[in-house]
PDB file of C-alpha atoms in Angstrom:
ATOM      1  CA  GLU B   1     122.164  38.008  60.015  1.00  0.00           C
ATOM      2  CA  THR B   2     123.074  41.401  59.650  1.00  0.00           C
ATOM      3  CA  GLY B   3     125.021  42.529  56.361  1.00  0.00           C
ATOM      4  CA  VAL B   4     128.055  44.918  55.977  1.00  0.00           C
ATOM      5  CA  THR B   5     127.202  48.155  57.325  1.00  0.00           C
ATOM      6  CA  GLN B   6     128.736  51.611  56.971  1.00  0.00           C
ATOM      7  CA  SER B   7     128.662  55.248  58.511  1.00  0.00           C
ATOM      8  CA  PRO B   8     128.187  57.858  57.814  1.00  0.00           C
ATOM      9  CA  THR B   9     126.546  57.457  54.389  1.00  0.00           C
ATOM     10  CA  HIS B  10     127.887  60.775  53.069  1.00  0.00           C
ATOM     11  CA  LEU B  11     130.383  63.387  54.024  1.00  0.00           C
ATOM     12  CA  ILE B  12     131.532  66.641  52.965  1.00  0.00           C
ATOM     13  CA  LYS B  13     135.121  67.765  53.915  1.00  0.00           C
ATOM     14  CA  THR B  14     137.247  70.331  52.795  1.00  0.00           C
ATOM     15  CA  ARG B  15     141.044  69.722  51.811  1.00  0.00           C
ATOM     16  CA  GLY B  16     143.686  69.390  54.208  1.00  0.00           C
ATOM     17  CA  GLN B  17     141.019  68.085  56.827  1.00  0.00           C
ATOM     18  CA  GLN B  18     140.999  64.599  58.390  1.00  0.00           C
ATOM     19  CA  VAL B  19     138.098  61.673  58.108  1.00  0.00           C
ATOM     20  CA  THR B  20     137.216  58.815  59.645  1.00  0.00           C
ATOM     21  CA  LEU B  21     134.819  56.067  58.263  1.00  0.00           C
ATOM     22  CA  ARG B  22     133.393  53.064  59.788  1.00  0.00           C
ATOM     23  CA  CYS B  23     132.364  49.824  58.793  1.00  0.00           C
ATOM     24  CA  SER B  24     130.624  46.878  60.740  1.00  0.00           C
ATOM     25  CA  SER B  25     131.506  43.378  59.282  1.00  0.00           C
ATOM     26  CA  GLN B  26     129.071  41.090  58.709  1.00  0.00           C
ATOM     27  CA  SER B  27     128.223  38.374  61.439  1.00  0.00           C
ATOM     28  CA  GLY B  28     130.948  36.048  61.612  1.00  0.00           C
ATOM     29  CA  HIS B  29     133.280  37.623  59.268  1.00  0.00           C
ATOM     30  CA  ASN B  30     137.010  38.458  60.725  1.00  0.00           C
ATOM     31  CA  THR B  31     138.352  39.851  57.381  1.00  0.00           C
ATOM     32  CA  VAL B  32     137.712  43.531  56.395  1.00  0.00           C
ATOM     33  CA  SER B  33     138.763  45.227  53.052  1.00  0.00           C
ATOM     34  CA  TRP B  34     138.624  48.803  52.097  1.00  0.00           C
ATOM     35  CA  TYR B  35     138.030  49.784  48.434  1.00  0.00           C
ATOM     36  CA  GLN B  36     137.991  53.238  46.803  1.00  0.00           C
ATOM     37  CA  GLN B  37     135.645  53.745  43.916  1.00  0.00           C
ATOM     38  CA  ALA B  38     136.255  57.006  41.990  1.00  0.00           C
ATOM     39  CA  LEU B  39     133.028  58.263  39.918  1.00  0.00           C
ATOM     40  CA  GLY B  40     132.741  56.190  36.879  1.00  0.00           C
ATOM     41  CA  GLN B  41     135.858  53.872  37.859  1.00  0.00           C
ATOM     42  CA  GLY B  42     135.995  50.262  39.310  1.00  0.00           C
ATOM     43  CA  PRO B  43     136.906  49.852  43.077  1.00  0.00           C
ATOM     44  CA  GLN B  44     140.412  50.063  43.932  1.00  0.00           C
ATOM     45  CA  PHE B  45     141.826  48.171  46.857  1.00  0.00           C
ATOM     46  CA  ILE B  46     143.261  49.857  49.677  1.00  0.00           C
ATOM     47  CA  PHE B  47     144.075  47.657  52.416  1.00  0.00           C
ATOM     48  CA  GLN B  48     142.700  44.820  54.111  1.00  0.00           C
ATOM     49  CA  TYR B  49     142.684  43.880  57.876  1.00  0.00           C
ATOM     50  CA  TYR B  50     142.645  40.184  59.299  1.00  0.00           C
ATOM     51  CA  ARG B  51     142.161  39.167  62.740  1.00  0.00           C
ATOM     52  CA  GLU B  52     143.244  43.086  63.931  1.00  0.00           C
ATOM     53  CA  GLU B  53     146.688  43.115  61.633  1.00  0.00           C
ATOM     54  CA  GLU B  54     146.790  44.444  58.161  1.00  0.00           C
ATOM     55  CA  ASN B  55     147.064  41.967  55.801  1.00  0.00           C
ATOM     56  CA  GLY B  56     147.800  43.649  52.644  1.00  0.00           C
ATOM     57  CA  ARG B  57     148.053  47.222  50.890  1.00  0.00           C
ATOM     58  CA  GLY B  58     147.236  48.428  47.849  1.00  0.00           C
ATOM     59  CA  ASN B  59     148.938  51.495  45.876  1.00  0.00           C
ATOM     60  CA  PHE B  60     147.917  53.995  48.511  1.00  0.00           C
ATOM     61  CA  PRO B  61     149.851  56.483  50.561  1.00  0.00           C
ATOM     62  CA  PRO B  62     150.344  56.558  54.108  1.00  0.00           C
ATOM     63  CA  ARG B  63     147.882  58.926  55.072  1.00  0.00           C
ATOM     64  CA  PHE B  64     145.181  56.439  54.363  1.00  0.00           C
ATOM     65  CA  SER B  65     145.587  54.314  57.665  1.00  0.00           C
ATOM     66  CA  GLY B  66     143.006  51.869  59.200  1.00  0.00           C
ATOM     67  CA  LEU B  67     142.156  49.661  62.161  1.00  0.00           C
ATOM     68  CA  GLN B  68     139.990  46.819  63.067  1.00  0.00           C
ATOM     69  CA  PHE B  69     138.791  45.849  66.419  1.00  0.00           C
ATOM     70  CA  PRO B  70     138.417  43.006  68.511  1.00  0.00           C
ATOM     71  CA  ASN B  71     134.570  42.470  66.951  1.00  0.00           C
ATOM     72  CA  TYR B  72     136.051  42.772  63.802  1.00  0.00           C
ATOM     73  CA  SER B  73     134.641  46.257  62.903  1.00  0.00           C
ATOM     74  CA  SER B  74     136.922  48.555  60.928  1.00  0.00           C
ATOM     75  CA  GLU B  75     137.857  52.201  60.664  1.00  0.00           C
ATOM     76  CA  LEU B  76     139.319  53.856  57.370  1.00  0.00           C
ATOM     77  CA  ASN B  77     141.242  57.304  58.547  1.00  0.00           C
ATOM     78  CA  VAL B  78     142.454  59.511  55.740  1.00  0.00           C
ATOM     79  CA  ASN B  79     144.751  62.458  56.926  1.00  0.00           C
ATOM     80  CA  ALA B  80     145.414  65.742  54.691  1.00  0.00           C
ATOM     81  CA  LEU B  81     142.650  65.191  52.342  1.00  0.00           C
ATOM     82  CA  GLU B  82     142.977  66.209  48.948  1.00  0.00           C
ATOM     83  CA  LEU B  83     140.495  66.829  46.179  1.00  0.00           C
ATOM     84  CA  ASP B  84     141.289  63.615  44.463  1.00  0.00           C
ATOM     85  CA  ASP B  85     139.967  61.639  47.862  1.00  0.00           C
ATOM     86  CA  SER B  86     136.582  62.692  46.748  1.00  0.00           C
ATOM     87  CA  ALA B  87     135.084  59.046  45.774  1.00  0.00           C
ATOM     88  CA  LEU B  88     132.697  56.342  47.394  1.00  0.00           C
ATOM     89  CA  TYR B  89     134.736  54.025  49.791  1.00  0.00           C
ATOM     90  CA  LEU B  90     133.287  50.938  50.272  1.00  0.00           C
ATOM     91  CA  CYS B  91     134.163  48.127  52.692  1.00  0.00           C
ATOM     92  CA  ALA B  92     133.691  44.436  52.036  1.00  0.00           C
ATOM     93  CA  SER B  93     133.823  41.370  54.769  1.00  0.00           C
ATOM     94  CA  SER B  94     134.854  37.916  54.332  1.00  0.00           C
ATOM     95  CA  PHE B  95     135.431  34.849  56.800  1.00  0.00           C
ATOM     96  CA  GLY B  96     139.083  34.384  55.889  1.00  0.00           C
ATOM     97  CA  THR B  97     141.296  35.942  53.341  1.00  0.00           C
ATOM     98  CA  ASP B  98     141.188  33.131  50.753  1.00  0.00           C
ATOM     99  CA  THR B  99     139.960  34.066  47.679  1.00  0.00           C
ATOM    100  CA  TYR B 100     137.395  31.784  47.524  1.00  0.00           C
ATOM    101  CA  ASN B 101     135.855  33.115  50.540  1.00  0.00           C
ATOM    102  CA  GLU B 102     133.242  35.760  49.329  1.00  0.00           C
ATOM    103  CA  GLN B 103     133.688  39.320  49.942  1.00  0.00           C
ATOM    104  CA  PHE B 104     130.502  40.901  50.773  1.00  0.00           C
ATOM    105  CA  PHE B 105     129.976  44.738  50.209  1.00  0.00           C
ATOM    106  CA  GLY B 106     128.501  47.331  52.216  1.00  0.00           C
ATOM    107  CA  PRO B 107     126.506  50.243  50.756  1.00  0.00           C
ATOM    108  CA  GLY B 108     129.385  52.651  50.814  1.00  0.00           C
ATOM    109  CA  THR B 109     130.292  56.218  52.316  1.00  0.00           C
ATOM    110  CA  ARG B 110     130.383  58.964  49.606  1.00  0.00           C
ATOM    111  CA  LEU B 111     133.156  61.411  50.530  1.00  0.00           C
ATOM    112  CA  THR B 112     133.276  64.585  48.757  1.00  0.00           C
ATOM    113  CA  VAL B 113     136.275  66.912  49.116  1.00  0.00           C
ATOM    114  CA  LEU B 114     135.769  70.698  48.763  1.00  0.00           C
TER     115      LEU B 114
ATOM    116  CA  GLN A   1     148.018  49.892  30.935  1.00  0.00           C
ATOM    117  CA  LYS A   2     145.539  48.713  33.435  1.00  0.00           C
ATOM    118  CA  GLU A   3     145.576  45.336  34.765  1.00  0.00           C
ATOM    119  CA  VAL A   4     141.581  44.806  33.928  1.00  0.00           C
ATOM    120  CA  GLU A   5     140.158  46.619  31.038  1.00  0.00           C
ATOM    121  CA  GLN A   6     136.419  46.734  30.498  1.00  0.00           C
ATOM    122  CA  ASP A   7     134.285  48.704  28.251  1.00  0.00           C
ATOM    123  CA  PRO A   8     132.174  51.484  30.133  1.00  0.00           C
ATOM    124  CA  GLY A   9     129.340  51.509  27.960  1.00  0.00           C
ATOM    125  CA  PRO A  10     126.933  52.630  28.312  1.00  0.00           C
ATOM    126  CA  LEU A  11     124.715  49.677  26.779  1.00  0.00           C
ATOM    127  CA  SER A  12     121.126  50.028  26.237  1.00  0.00           C
ATOM    128  CA  VAL A  13     119.142  46.618  25.060  1.00  0.00           C
ATOM    129  CA  PRO A  14     115.311  45.959  24.644  1.00  0.00           C
ATOM    130  CA  GLU A  15     113.849  43.548  26.974  1.00  0.00           C
ATOM    131  CA  GLY A  16     114.545  39.865  26.321  1.00  0.00           C
ATOM    132  CA  ALA A  17     117.876  40.498  24.517  1.00  0.00           C
ATOM    133  CA  ILE A  18     121.024  38.893  25.353  1.00  0.00           C
ATOM    134  CA  VAL A  19     123.423  40.731  26.491  1.00  0.00           C
ATOM    135  CA  SER A  20     127.606  40.180  26.286  1.00  0.00           C
ATOM    136  CA  LEU A  21     129.722  41.976  28.991  1.00  0.00           C
ATOM    137  CA  ASN A  22     133.470  41.560  28.298  1.00  0.00           C
ATOM    138  CA  CYS A  23     136.726  41.968  30.180  1.00  0.00           C
ATOM    139  CA  THR A  24     140.399  41.652  29.362  1.00  0.00           C
ATOM    140  CA  TYR A  25     143.419  41.333  31.848  1.00  0.00           C
ATOM    141  CA  SER A  26     146.914  41.543  31.412  1.00  0.00           C
ATOM    142  CA  ASN A  27     148.383  39.620  34.700  1.00  0.00           C
ATOM    143  CA  SER A  28     148.524  35.941  34.058  1.00  0.00           C
ATOM    144  CA  ALA A  29     148.946  35.205  37.531  1.00  0.00           C
ATOM    145  CA  PHE A  30     144.844  36.021  38.122  1.00  0.00           C
ATOM    146  CA  GLN A  31     143.147  32.590  38.717  1.00  0.00           C
ATOM    147  CA  TYR A  32     139.731  33.620  40.094  1.00  0.00           C
ATOM    148  CA  PHE A  33     137.417  35.741  38.094  1.00  0.00           C
ATOM    149  CA  MET A  34     134.012  37.310  39.216  1.00  0.00           C
ATOM    150  CA  TRP A  35     131.248  39.464  37.946  1.00  0.00           C
ATOM    151  CA  TYR A  36     129.527  41.904  40.225  1.00  0.00           C
ATOM    152  CA  ARG A  37     126.447  43.650  39.950  1.00  0.00           C
ATOM    153  CA  GLN A  38     126.343  47.129  41.412  1.00  0.00           C
ATOM    154  CA  TYR A  39     122.863  49.440  41.371  1.00  0.00           C
ATOM    155  CA  SER A  40     122.993  52.703  41.919  1.00  0.00           C
ATOM    156  CA  ARG A  41     123.752  53.909  45.559  1.00  0.00           C
ATOM    157  CA  LYS A  42     124.375  50.473  46.722  1.00  0.00           C
ATOM    158  CA  GLY A  43     127.808  48.337  46.961  1.00  0.00           C
ATOM    159  CA  PRO A  44     128.538  45.692  44.426  1.00  0.00           C
ATOM    160  CA  GLU A  45     126.969  42.207  44.998  1.00  0.00           C
ATOM    161  CA  LEU A  46     128.618  39.203  43.464  1.00  0.00           C
ATOM    162  CA  LEU A  47     126.704  37.466  40.882  1.00  0.00           C
ATOM    163  CA  MET A  48     129.168  34.912  39.144  1.00  0.00           C
ATOM    164  CA  TYR A  49     132.294  32.957  40.572  1.00  0.00           C
ATOM    165  CA  THR A  50     134.806  31.082  38.381  1.00  0.00           C
ATOM    166  CA  TYR A  51     138.134  29.513  39.241  1.00  0.00           C
ATOM    167  CA  SER A  52     140.545  29.236  36.059  1.00  0.00           C
ATOM    168  CA  SER A  53     139.064  28.562  32.433  1.00  0.00           C
ATOM    169  CA  GLY A  54     135.769  27.153  31.503  1.00  0.00           C
ATOM    170  CA  ASN A  55     132.046  28.224  31.885  1.00  0.00           C
ATOM    171  CA  LYS A  56     129.649  28.531  34.300  1.00  0.00           C
ATOM    172  CA  GLU A  57     125.867  28.894  34.143  1.00  0.00           C
ATOM    173  CA  ASP A  58     123.191  30.100  37.007  1.00  0.00           C
ATOM    174  CA  GLY A  59     119.834  30.543  35.490  1.00  0.00           C
ATOM    175  CA  ARG A  60     120.141  33.336  33.007  1.00  0.00           C
ATOM    176  CA  PHE A  61     123.913  34.106  33.378  1.00  0.00           C
ATOM    177  CA  THR A  62     126.698  32.123  32.091  1.00  0.00           C
ATOM    178  CA  ALA A  63     130.535  33.230  32.841  1.00  0.00           C
ATOM    179  CA  GLN A  64     132.933  32.355  30.539  1.00  0.00           C
ATOM    180  CA  VAL A  65     136.871  32.349  31.172  1.00  0.00           C
ATOM    181  CA  ASP A  66     139.563  31.825  28.570  1.00  0.00           C
ATOM    182  CA  LYS A  67     142.853  32.430  30.209  1.00  0.00           C
ATOM    183  CA  SER A  68     144.854  31.489  26.855  1.00  0.00           C
ATOM    184  CA  SER A  69     143.453  34.841  25.605  1.00  0.00           C
ATOM    185  CA  LYS A  70     142.971  36.850  29.111  1.00  0.00           C
ATOM    186  CA  TYR A  71     139.347  37.272  28.241  1.00  0.00           C
ATOM    187  CA  ILE A  72     136.371  36.683  30.300  1.00  0.00           C
ATOM    188  CA  SER A  73     132.588  37.551  29.331  1.00  0.00           C
ATOM    189  CA  LEU A  74     129.412  37.608  31.274  1.00  0.00           C
ATOM    190  CA  PHE A  75     126.167  36.623  28.920  1.00  0.00           C
ATOM    191  CA  ILE A  76     122.871  37.340  30.232  1.00  0.00           C
ATOM    192  CA  ARG A  77     119.790  35.828  28.389  1.00  0.00           C
ATOM    193  CA  ASP A  78     116.313  36.990  28.263  1.00  0.00           C
ATOM    194  CA  SER A  79     117.255  40.304  29.964  1.00  0.00           C
ATOM    195  CA  GLN A  80     114.949  42.002  32.210  1.00  0.00           C
ATOM    196  CA  PRO A  81     114.423  45.817  33.286  1.00  0.00           C
ATOM    197  CA  SER A  82     115.631  44.574  36.646  1.00  0.00           C
ATOM    198  CA  ASP A  83     119.010  43.643  35.498  1.00  0.00           C
ATOM    199  CA  SER A  84     119.604  47.366  34.718  1.00  0.00           C
ATOM    200  CA  ALA A  85     122.681  47.968  36.760  1.00  0.00           C
ATOM    201  CA  THR A  86     126.766  48.606  36.517  1.00  0.00           C
ATOM    202  CA  TYR A  87     128.075  45.147  35.547  1.00  0.00           C
ATOM    203  CA  LEU A  88     131.838  44.963  37.273  1.00  0.00           C
ATOM    204  CA  CYS A  89     134.500  42.210  36.432  1.00  0.00           C
ATOM    205  CA  ALA A  90     136.938  41.503  39.276  1.00  0.00           C
ATOM    206  CA  MET A  91     139.774  39.104  39.431  1.00  0.00           C
ATOM    207  CA  SER A  92     142.174  37.840  42.024  1.00  0.00           C
ATOM    208  CA  SER A  93     145.538  35.837  41.842  1.00  0.00           C
ATOM    209  CA  GLN A  94     145.539  34.900  45.774  1.00  0.00           C
ATOM    210  CA  THR A  95     148.820  35.984  46.688  1.00  0.00           C
ATOM    211  CA  GLY A  96     148.626  37.960  50.093  1.00  0.00           C
ATOM    212  CA  ALA A  97     145.353  39.519  50.512  1.00  0.00           C
ATOM    213  CA  ASN A  98     142.432  38.035  48.734  1.00  0.00           C
ATOM    214  CA  ASN A  99     142.124  41.925  47.201  1.00  0.00           C
ATOM    215  CA  LEU A 100     140.224  41.984  44.071  1.00  0.00           C
ATOM    216  CA  PHE A 101     141.332  43.982  40.801  1.00  0.00           C
ATOM    217  CA  PHE A 102     138.092  45.525  38.932  1.00  0.00           C
ATOM    218  CA  GLY A 103     137.313  46.907  35.922  1.00  0.00           C
ATOM    219  CA  THR A 104     135.646  50.124  35.572  1.00  0.00           C
ATOM    220  CA  GLY A 105     132.052  48.715  35.182  1.00  0.00           C
ATOM    221  CA  THR A 106     129.552  48.629  32.284  1.00  0.00           C
ATOM    222  CA  ARG A 107     126.476  50.403  32.712  1.00  0.00           C
ATOM    223  CA  LEU A 108     123.644  48.502  31.275  1.00  0.00           C
ATOM    224  CA  THR A 109     120.117  49.589  30.647  1.00  0.00           C
ATOM    225  CA  VAL A 110     117.141  47.103  29.515  1.00  0.00           C
ATOM    226  CA  ILE A 111     114.313  48.851  28.019  1.00  0.00           C
ATOM    227  CA  PRO A 112     110.804  47.729  28.658  1.00  0.00           C
TER     228      PRO A 112
END
């Protein structure tokens, strides 16, 4: 059984650029959640996708958008990058959206915005 | 005020010590309480999961939830150097998406 994988591992962008981060969910999981973890902070919920539809969104602006594909892998897109977007971006997959469905986290993509 | 507050530490203890990690929260709708462990350059991994108030024990780890005080704790007995990591509390209210609200994390170092 393959765990949650994310690509790329690291990324450096400049302010104003756009970035796409990718996540492959664990086998059998149909739900992907994305979190932003700034340095020294806990992860903050960005949004969740369940069966290709957005199923909830945290307090993030519209320039954060996402997709989920038929194989349940997912992308996080961030437009017009700002310096404060520098963070570790984590995706977590689960089977279903109930809280008792454990969320398994990937290793994250570290984004640096210069 | 953040919904979940956690002392960021850092916390440094000798091997074999009992470690106590704590979080407080403000949202009375939280029903599910979790502790995650995060090693450097890794994603968080679930350690303990508790529903509502009470205690739960798993090996050297004990999680406690006191909903009346909006306070949760994680105790680690006989701490080992391999326990050195950042510990994150997380909670959820099961409304809509099962998104987790995390504390800032406490960085723990167990000295051999």
